[in-house]
Amino acid sequence: MKPIRIGCSGWNYADWREVLYPKGCPQRRWLQRYAEAFDTVEVNNTFYRLPSRAAVRGWVEQTPPGFTFAVKSSRYLTHMKRLTDMDRGVERLLERLEPLTGSPKMGPMLWQLPGNFKRDDERLAHALDRLPPGGHAFEFRHESWFCDEVLEALRSHDVALAIGDHPERPWQTHELTAGFTLVRFHYGKRGRRGNYGPSELDDWAGELKRLARRAEVFAYFNNDWEGFAVRNALGMRARLGG
C-alpha cells in the first residue's frame, strides 16, 4: 500500500484554541504545534494572497524533516484569469514559494476551479501544458468536467483529479489519474453542522486504503469551524493506524 498522509486545510483558526492549541499558546507557535500532531498541511492562504518569501521560509523552518505542504494555487489564476495567465502569473506565485519549492517539503499544488466554471477543454489543455514541475491536482466544481475526455487529459499529464467530498457535489468521482491523489473533506453528511460522523470516517478510511493500493494519498479536512477538522483528521489517523 502507498503512503496515506492525513492533515487539515490550514492551521490558523481561532476555533482550534484548546482543541489543538493549548491555552496560552501564541499564534506564532501554532504551525509548530500543528506539526507535532500531523505530518502534512494544505496551505489555503495562498489562494487569497501571495505570501512573502519570509513567511514561506518560516513555514519550512518551523516544521520537522518529513513534513509536507500541499499548496493551493492563487484564485487570481483559477477564478479571475480562469487558467489563461499561466506564464507570468505562475512565475509570480513560484517566486514567492521558492523557499518551499526548493526544499524537500513541497507536496502537490492544488488548482481549485470555481463552481460556475464549466468544462473548457482548450483552457484545460493550455493550463496542463504550462504547469511547472512537480505534482498537481485539479478540483472541478462543475459537473461538466467529469467525463472521460477530461480524465484522459489529466492522465496524459500525470495530473491528479482532486476528490472533493461535499453533499452539494454528488457527481464527484474517485478516479485515479496520477501516481497520487488529493482528497478534500469539505463537509460531513452524517455529523452535525458539517462534522464527519464515526460511520462516515469508517467508510472513508476504507476508501482511502483502496485508493492507496495504487496511489499515494494526501487527504485534508477543510471543515475547520468548531475544531471539526482537527478531530476528524485525528479520528481518521487513528482508523488508519497512524
PDB file of C-alpha atoms in Angstrom:
ATOM      1  CA  MET A   1       0.000   0.000   0.000  1.00  0.00           C
ATOM      2  CA  LYS A   2       1.220   3.526  -0.816  1.00  0.00           C
ATOM      3  CA  PRO A   3       1.573   6.180   1.921  1.00  0.00           C
ATOM      4  CA  ILE A   4      -1.540   7.943   3.207  1.00  0.00           C
ATOM      5  CA  ARG A   5      -0.962  11.401   4.671  1.00  0.00           C
ATOM      6  CA  ILE A   6      -3.740  12.966   6.741  1.00  0.00           C
ATOM      7  CA  GLY A   7      -3.940  16.640   7.730  1.00  0.00           C
ATOM      8  CA  CYS A   8      -6.081  19.762   7.665  1.00  0.00           C
ATOM      9  CA  SER A   9      -6.586  22.648   5.258  1.00  0.00           C
ATOM     10  CA  GLY A  10      -4.633  25.373   7.044  1.00  0.00           C
ATOM     11  CA  TRP A  11      -3.687  25.884  10.671  1.00  0.00           C
ATOM     12  CA  ASN A  12      -4.582  29.497  11.560  1.00  0.00           C
ATOM     13  CA  TYR A  13      -8.030  29.038  13.091  1.00  0.00           C
ATOM     14  CA  ALA A  14      -9.152  30.600  16.357  1.00  0.00           C
ATOM     15  CA  ASP A  15     -11.662  27.747  16.836  1.00  0.00           C
ATOM     16  CA  TRP A  16      -8.735  25.395  17.342  1.00  0.00           C
ATOM     17  CA  ARG A  17      -7.697  27.030  20.624  1.00  0.00           C
ATOM     18  CA  GLU A  18      -7.943  24.417  23.363  1.00  0.00           C
ATOM     19  CA  VAL A  19      -8.686  21.791  20.689  1.00  0.00           C
ATOM     20  CA  LEU A  20      -5.209  21.610  19.155  1.00  0.00           C
ATOM     21  CA  TYR A  21      -3.516  24.701  20.591  1.00  0.00           C
ATOM     22  CA  PRO A  22      -3.121  24.734  24.395  1.00  0.00           C
ATOM     23  CA  LYS A  23      -4.364  27.709  26.341  1.00  0.00           C
ATOM     24  CA  GLY A  24      -1.755  30.443  26.191  1.00  0.00           C
ATOM     25  CA  CYS A  25      -0.048  29.080  23.061  1.00  0.00           C
ATOM     26  CA  PRO A  26       0.811  32.178  20.964  1.00  0.00           C
ATOM     27  CA  GLN A  27      -0.295  32.258  17.341  1.00  0.00           C
ATOM     28  CA  ARG A  28       3.297  32.392  16.116  1.00  0.00           C
ATOM     29  CA  ARG A  29       3.739  28.843  17.504  1.00  0.00           C
ATOM     30  CA  TRP A  30       0.589  27.352  16.005  1.00  0.00           C
ATOM     31  CA  LEU A  31       2.315  25.816  12.982  1.00  0.00           C
ATOM     32  CA  GLN A  32       4.936  24.194  15.210  1.00  0.00           C
ATOM     33  CA  ARG A  33       2.205  22.747  17.410  1.00  0.00           C
ATOM     34  CA  TYR A  34       0.205  21.625  14.368  1.00  0.00           C
ATOM     35  CA  ALA A  35       3.291  19.801  13.036  1.00  0.00           C
ATOM     36  CA  GLU A  36       3.537  17.862  16.296  1.00  0.00           C
ATOM     37  CA  ALA A  37       0.122  16.331  15.545  1.00  0.00           C
ATOM     38  CA  PHE A  38       0.229  15.975  11.742  1.00  0.00           C
ATOM     39  CA  ASP A  39       2.892  15.440   9.077  1.00  0.00           C
ATOM     40  CA  THR A  40       1.163  17.399   6.309  1.00  0.00           C
ATOM     41  CA  VAL A  41      -0.974  20.503   5.782  1.00  0.00           C
ATOM     42  CA  GLU A  42      -2.782  22.074   2.863  1.00  0.00           C
ATOM     43  CA  VAL A  43      -1.905  25.779   2.681  1.00  0.00           C
ATOM     44  CA  ASN A  44      -5.109  27.689   1.965  1.00  0.00           C
ATOM     45  CA  ASN A  45      -4.000  31.296   2.387  1.00  0.00           C
ATOM     46  CA  THR A  46      -2.037  31.180  -0.892  1.00  0.00           C
ATOM     47  CA  PHE A  47      -5.447  31.078  -2.591  1.00  0.00           C
ATOM     48  CA  TYR A  48      -6.308  34.548  -1.270  1.00  0.00           C
ATOM     49  CA  ARG A  49      -2.962  36.360  -1.371  1.00  0.00           C
ATOM     50  CA  LEU A  50       0.642  35.799  -2.326  1.00  0.00           C
ATOM     51  CA  PRO A  51       2.700  35.096   0.797  1.00  0.00           C
ATOM     52  CA  SER A  52       6.011  36.804   1.407  1.00  0.00           C
ATOM     53  CA  ARG A  53       9.147  34.755   0.847  1.00  0.00           C
ATOM     54  CA  ALA A  54       9.994  35.337   4.513  1.00  0.00           C
ATOM     55  CA  ALA A  55       6.673  33.789   5.575  1.00  0.00           C
ATOM     56  CA  VAL A  56       7.244  30.774   3.332  1.00  0.00           C
ATOM     57  CA  ARG A  57      10.765  30.375   4.693  1.00  0.00           C
ATOM     58  CA  GLY A  58       9.235  30.392   8.164  1.00  0.00           C
ATOM     59  CA  TRP A  59       6.918  27.513   7.237  1.00  0.00           C
ATOM     60  CA  VAL A  60       9.903  25.420   6.215  1.00  0.00           C
ATOM     61  CA  GLU A  61      11.922  26.333   9.300  1.00  0.00           C
ATOM     62  CA  GLN A  62       9.093  25.723  11.777  1.00  0.00           C
ATOM     63  CA  THR A  63       8.310  22.174  10.632  1.00  0.00           C
ATOM     64  CA  PRO A  64      10.317  18.978  11.128  1.00  0.00           C
ATOM     65  CA  PRO A  65      12.002  16.872   8.444  1.00  0.00           C
ATOM     66  CA  GLY A  66       9.471  14.767   6.545  1.00  0.00           C
ATOM     67  CA  PHE A  67       6.687  17.337   6.854  1.00  0.00           C
ATOM     68  CA  THR A  68       4.861  18.062   3.586  1.00  0.00           C
ATOM     69  CA  PHE A  69       2.960  21.128   2.386  1.00  0.00           C
ATOM     70  CA  ALA A  70       0.271  20.927  -0.282  1.00  0.00           C
ATOM     71  CA  VAL A  71      -0.234  24.437  -1.679  1.00  0.00           C
ATOM     72  CA  LYS A  72      -3.445  25.871  -3.079  1.00  0.00           C
ATOM     73  CA  SER A  73      -2.859  27.925  -6.200  1.00  0.00           C
ATOM     74  CA  SER A  74      -3.923  31.559  -6.344  1.00  0.00           C
ATOM     75  CA  ARG A  75      -7.569  32.397  -7.045  1.00  0.00           C
ATOM     76  CA  TYR A  76      -6.196  35.084  -9.388  1.00  0.00           C
ATOM     77  CA  LEU A  77      -5.155  32.223 -11.684  1.00  0.00           C
ATOM     78  CA  THR A  78      -8.137  29.917 -11.164  1.00  0.00           C
ATOM     79  CA  HIS A  79     -11.082  32.250 -10.538  1.00  0.00           C
ATOM     80  CA  MET A  80     -10.168  35.610 -12.095  1.00  0.00           C
ATOM     81  CA  LYS A  81      -7.987  34.630 -15.056  1.00  0.00           C
ATOM     82  CA  ARG A  82      -9.572  31.168 -15.273  1.00  0.00           C
ATOM     83  CA  LEU A  83      -6.353  29.439 -16.323  1.00  0.00           C
ATOM     84  CA  THR A  84      -5.444  31.985 -19.027  1.00  0.00           C
ATOM     85  CA  ASP A  85      -2.455  33.619 -17.267  1.00  0.00           C
ATOM     86  CA  MET A  86      -0.282  30.540 -16.874  1.00  0.00           C
ATOM     87  CA  ASP A  87       3.029  32.233 -17.635  1.00  0.00           C
ATOM     88  CA  ARG A  88       3.713  35.428 -15.708  1.00  0.00           C
ATOM     89  CA  GLY A  89       1.019  34.667 -13.114  1.00  0.00           C
ATOM     90  CA  VAL A  90       2.550  31.295 -12.276  1.00  0.00           C
ATOM     91  CA  GLU A  91       6.025  32.832 -12.224  1.00  0.00           C
ATOM     92  CA  ARG A  92       4.918  35.342  -9.583  1.00  0.00           C
ATOM     93  CA  LEU A  93       3.456  32.570  -7.419  1.00  0.00           C
ATOM     94  CA  LEU A  94       6.544  30.377  -7.718  1.00  0.00           C
ATOM     95  CA  GLU A  95       8.869  33.282  -6.939  1.00  0.00           C
ATOM     96  CA  ARG A  96       7.157  33.684  -3.560  1.00  0.00           C
ATOM     97  CA  LEU A  97       7.092  29.934  -2.911  1.00  0.00           C
ATOM     98  CA  GLU A  98      10.756  29.342  -3.779  1.00  0.00           C
ATOM     99  CA  PRO A  99      11.903  28.702  -0.171  1.00  0.00           C
ATOM    100  CA  LEU A 100       9.384  25.844  -0.108  1.00  0.00           C
ATOM    101  CA  THR A 101       9.674  24.543  -3.681  1.00  0.00           C
ATOM    102  CA  GLY A 102      13.439  24.421  -3.234  1.00  0.00           C
ATOM    103  CA  SER A 103      13.046  22.170  -0.190  1.00  0.00           C
ATOM    104  CA  PRO A 104      12.008  18.507   0.233  1.00  0.00           C
ATOM    105  CA  LYS A 105       8.807  19.681   1.979  1.00  0.00           C
ATOM    106  CA  MET A 106       6.939  20.749  -1.164  1.00  0.00           C
ATOM    107  CA  GLY A 107       3.989  18.492  -1.936  1.00  0.00           C
ATOM    108  CA  PRO A 108       1.289  18.792  -4.606  1.00  0.00           C
ATOM    109  CA  MET A 109      -0.202  22.051  -5.828  1.00  0.00           C
ATOM    110  CA  LEU A 110      -3.997  22.267  -5.894  1.00  0.00           C
ATOM    111  CA  TRP A 111      -5.911  24.072  -8.640  1.00  0.00           C
ATOM    112  CA  GLN A 112      -9.477  24.559  -7.390  1.00  0.00           C
ATOM    113  CA  LEU A 113     -11.802  25.838 -10.113  1.00  0.00           C
ATOM    114  CA  PRO A 114     -14.954  27.835  -9.295  1.00  0.00           C
ATOM    115  CA  GLY A 115     -18.366  26.180  -9.372  1.00  0.00           C
ATOM    116  CA  ASN A 116     -19.550  28.270 -12.317  1.00  0.00           C
ATOM    117  CA  PHE A 117     -16.506  27.417 -14.464  1.00  0.00           C
ATOM    118  CA  LYS A 118     -17.887  24.900 -16.964  1.00  0.00           C
ATOM    119  CA  ARG A 119     -15.850  22.427 -18.952  1.00  0.00           C
ATOM    120  CA  ASP A 120     -13.461  24.116 -21.366  1.00  0.00           C
ATOM    121  CA  ASP A 121     -11.073  21.654 -22.985  1.00  0.00           C
ATOM    122  CA  GLU A 122      -8.998  24.388 -24.624  1.00  0.00           C
ATOM    123  CA  ARG A 123      -8.298  26.210 -21.378  1.00  0.00           C
ATOM    124  CA  LEU A 124      -7.555  22.992 -19.548  1.00  0.00           C
ATOM    125  CA  ALA A 125      -5.078  21.913 -22.245  1.00  0.00           C
ATOM    126  CA  HIS A 126      -3.473  25.380 -22.122  1.00  0.00           C
ATOM    127  CA  ALA A 127      -3.039  25.099 -18.361  1.00  0.00           C
ATOM    128  CA  LEU A 128      -1.834  21.496 -18.323  1.00  0.00           C
ATOM    129  CA  ASP A 129       0.840  22.254 -20.916  1.00  0.00           C
ATOM    130  CA  ARG A 130       2.173  25.122 -18.779  1.00  0.00           C
ATOM    131  CA  LEU A 131       2.206  23.597 -15.308  1.00  0.00           C
ATOM    132  CA  PRO A 132       5.560  23.955 -13.555  1.00  0.00           C
ATOM    133  CA  PRO A 133       7.482  20.845 -12.496  1.00  0.00           C
ATOM    134  CA  GLY A 134       6.039  18.956  -9.527  1.00  0.00           C
ATOM    135  CA  GLY A 135       2.792  17.280  -8.565  1.00  0.00           C
ATOM    136  CA  HIS A 136      -0.506  18.972  -9.448  1.00  0.00           C
ATOM    137  CA  ALA A 137      -4.177  18.239  -8.728  1.00  0.00           C
ATOM    138  CA  PHE A 138      -7.316  19.824 -10.202  1.00  0.00           C
ATOM    139  CA  GLU A 139     -10.534  20.139  -8.210  1.00  0.00           C
ATOM    140  CA  PHE A 140     -13.505  20.663 -10.521  1.00  0.00           C
ATOM    141  CA  ARG A 141     -16.723  22.014  -9.039  1.00  0.00           C
ATOM    142  CA  HIS A 142     -18.971  21.916 -12.094  1.00  0.00           C
ATOM    143  CA  GLU A 143     -20.480  18.624 -13.195  1.00  0.00           C
ATOM    144  CA  SER A 144     -19.499  19.101 -16.864  1.00  0.00           C
ATOM    145  CA  TRP A 145     -15.820  18.363 -16.134  1.00  0.00           C
ATOM    146  CA  PHE A 146     -16.490  14.791 -15.050  1.00  0.00           C
ATOM    147  CA  CYS A 147     -16.125  12.995 -18.358  1.00  0.00           C
ATOM    148  CA  ASP A 148     -13.694  10.571 -19.987  1.00  0.00           C
ATOM    149  CA  GLU A 149     -12.023  13.224 -22.146  1.00  0.00           C
ATOM    150  CA  VAL A 150     -11.072  15.395 -19.162  1.00  0.00           C
ATOM    151  CA  LEU A 151      -9.866  12.417 -17.139  1.00  0.00           C
ATOM    152  CA  GLU A 152      -7.704  11.308 -20.068  1.00  0.00           C
ATOM    153  CA  ALA A 153      -6.229  14.805 -20.392  1.00  0.00           C
ATOM    154  CA  LEU A 154      -5.247  14.684 -16.715  1.00  0.00           C
ATOM    155  CA  ARG A 155      -3.760  11.196 -17.097  1.00  0.00           C
ATOM    156  CA  SER A 156      -1.690  12.206 -20.105  1.00  0.00           C
ATOM    157  CA  HIS A 157      -0.028  14.923 -17.974  1.00  0.00           C
ATOM    158  CA  ASP A 158       0.196  12.816 -14.776  1.00  0.00           C
ATOM    159  CA  VAL A 159      -2.070  15.322 -13.015  1.00  0.00           C
ATOM    160  CA  ALA A 160      -4.398  14.144 -10.250  1.00  0.00           C
ATOM    161  CA  LEU A 161      -8.151  14.582 -10.112  1.00  0.00           C
ATOM    162  CA  ALA A 162      -8.750  16.038  -6.646  1.00  0.00           C
ATOM    163  CA  ILE A 163     -11.594  14.305  -4.817  1.00  0.00           C
ATOM    164  CA  GLY A 164     -13.715  16.986  -3.162  1.00  0.00           C
ATOM    165  CA  ASP A 165     -16.245  15.497  -0.743  1.00  0.00           C
ATOM    166  CA  HIS A 166     -19.307  17.727  -0.350  1.00  0.00           C
ATOM    167  CA  PRO A 167     -23.027  16.818  -0.367  1.00  0.00           C
ATOM    168  CA  GLU A 168     -23.717  19.556  -2.932  1.00  0.00           C
ATOM    169  CA  ARG A 169     -21.469  17.815  -5.469  1.00  0.00           C
ATOM    170  CA  PRO A 170     -22.692  14.203  -5.628  1.00  0.00           C
ATOM    171  CA  TRP A 171     -21.256  13.721  -9.117  1.00  0.00           C
ATOM    172  CA  GLN A 172     -17.666  13.710  -7.800  1.00  0.00           C
ATOM    173  CA  THR A 173     -15.826  10.582  -8.939  1.00  0.00           C
ATOM    174  CA  HIS A 174     -12.931   8.810  -7.230  1.00  0.00           C
ATOM    175  CA  GLU A 175     -10.881   8.206 -10.362  1.00  0.00           C
ATOM    176  CA  LEU A 176      -7.092   7.980 -10.185  1.00  0.00           C
ATOM    177  CA  THR A 177      -5.322   9.905 -12.939  1.00  0.00           C
ATOM    178  CA  ALA A 178      -1.795  10.184 -11.492  1.00  0.00           C
ATOM    179  CA  GLY A 179       0.589   8.464  -9.122  1.00  0.00           C
ATOM    180  CA  PHE A 180      -1.025  10.305  -6.218  1.00  0.00           C
ATOM    181  CA  THR A 181      -4.451  11.608  -5.319  1.00  0.00           C
ATOM    182  CA  LEU A 182      -5.616  14.530  -3.188  1.00  0.00           C
ATOM    183  CA  VAL A 183      -8.800  14.137  -1.135  1.00  0.00           C
ATOM    184  CA  ARG A 184     -10.514  17.182   0.370  1.00  0.00           C
ATOM    185  CA  PHE A 185     -13.107  16.641   3.093  1.00  0.00           C
ATOM    186  CA  HIS A 186     -15.279  19.757   2.887  1.00  0.00           C
ATOM    187  CA  TYR A 187     -18.475  18.911   4.742  1.00  0.00           C
ATOM    188  CA  GLY A 188     -19.611  15.767   6.515  1.00  0.00           C
ATOM    189  CA  LYS A 189     -23.031  14.330   5.766  1.00  0.00           C
ATOM    190  CA  ARG A 190     -23.699  12.279   8.909  1.00  0.00           C
ATOM    191  CA  GLY A 191     -22.428  14.538  11.671  1.00  0.00           C
ATOM    192  CA  ARG A 192     -23.842  17.851  12.837  1.00  0.00           C
ATOM    193  CA  ARG A 193     -23.025  21.131  11.042  1.00  0.00           C
ATOM    194  CA  GLY A 194     -20.526  19.518   8.671  1.00  0.00           C
ATOM    195  CA  ASN A 195     -18.759  17.301  11.181  1.00  0.00           C
ATOM    196  CA  TYR A 196     -17.935  13.810   9.874  1.00  0.00           C
ATOM    197  CA  GLY A 197     -19.726  11.108  11.878  1.00  0.00           C
ATOM    198  CA  PRO A 198     -17.969   7.922  13.098  1.00  0.00           C
ATOM    199  CA  SER A 199     -19.533   5.649  10.461  1.00  0.00           C
ATOM    200  CA  GLU A 200     -18.622   8.187   7.772  1.00  0.00           C
ATOM    201  CA  LEU A 201     -14.984   8.193   8.877  1.00  0.00           C
ATOM    202  CA  ASP A 202     -15.061   4.382   8.911  1.00  0.00           C
ATOM    203  CA  ASP A 203     -16.292   4.305   5.307  1.00  0.00           C
ATOM    204  CA  TRP A 204     -13.737   6.861   4.164  1.00  0.00           C
ATOM    205  CA  ALA A 205     -10.895   5.033   5.907  1.00  0.00           C
ATOM    206  CA  GLY A 206     -11.761   2.020   3.763  1.00  0.00           C
ATOM    207  CA  GLU A 207     -11.883   4.171   0.637  1.00  0.00           C
ATOM    208  CA  LEU A 208      -8.511   5.790   1.363  1.00  0.00           C
ATOM    209  CA  LYS A 209      -6.980   2.341   1.783  1.00  0.00           C
ATOM    210  CA  ARG A 210      -8.491   1.312  -1.555  1.00  0.00           C
ATOM    211  CA  LEU A 211      -7.024   4.358  -3.273  1.00  0.00           C
ATOM    212  CA  ALA A 212      -3.653   3.759  -1.622  1.00  0.00           C
ATOM    213  CA  ARG A 213      -3.341   0.381  -3.329  1.00  0.00           C
ATOM    214  CA  ARG A 214      -2.487   2.308  -6.498  1.00  0.00           C
ATOM    215  CA  ALA A 215      -1.563   5.866  -5.496  1.00  0.00           C
ATOM    216  CA  GLU A 216      -0.067   7.942  -2.703  1.00  0.00           C
ATOM    217  CA  VAL A 217      -2.882   9.712  -0.838  1.00  0.00           C
ATOM    218  CA  PHE A 218      -2.905  13.262   0.526  1.00  0.00           C
ATOM    219  CA  ALA A 219      -6.117  13.854   2.489  1.00  0.00           C
ATOM    220  CA  TYR A 220      -7.142  17.115   4.165  1.00  0.00           C
ATOM    221  CA  PHE A 221     -10.111  18.076   6.304  1.00  0.00           C
ATOM    222  CA  ASN A 222     -11.424  21.508   5.362  1.00  0.00           C
ATOM    223  CA  ASN A 223     -14.327  21.716   7.867  1.00  0.00           C
ATOM    224  CA  ASP A 224     -12.288  23.975  10.138  1.00  0.00           C
ATOM    225  CA  TRP A 225     -15.134  25.519  12.175  1.00  0.00           C
ATOM    226  CA  GLU A 226     -15.685  24.337  15.773  1.00  0.00           C
ATOM    227  CA  GLY A 227     -12.464  22.311  15.589  1.00  0.00           C
ATOM    228  CA  PHE A 228     -14.165  19.642  13.450  1.00  0.00           C
ATOM    229  CA  ALA A 229     -11.222  19.340  11.030  1.00  0.00           C
ATOM    230  CA  VAL A 230      -8.747  18.576  13.805  1.00  0.00           C
ATOM    231  CA  ARG A 231     -10.959  15.999  15.482  1.00  0.00           C
ATOM    232  CA  ASN A 232     -11.912  14.360  12.177  1.00  0.00           C
ATOM    233  CA  ALA A 233      -8.311  14.230  10.955  1.00  0.00           C
ATOM    234  CA  LEU A 234      -7.134  12.685  14.221  1.00  0.00           C
ATOM    235  CA  GLY A 235     -10.021  10.229  14.044  1.00  0.00           C
ATOM    236  CA  MET A 236      -9.041   9.261  10.517  1.00  0.00           C
ATOM    237  CA  ARG A 237      -5.416   8.846  11.531  1.00  0.00           C
ATOM    238  CA  ALA A 238      -6.473   6.501  14.336  1.00  0.00           C
ATOM    239  CA  ARG A 239      -8.592   4.427  11.938  1.00  0.00           C
ATOM    240  CA  LEU A 240      -5.647   4.065   9.595  1.00  0.00           C
ATOM    241  CA  GLY A 241      -3.326   3.051  12.394  1.00  0.00           C
ATOM    242  CA  GLY A 242      -1.434   6.348  12.480  1.00  0.00           C
TER     243      GLY A 242
END
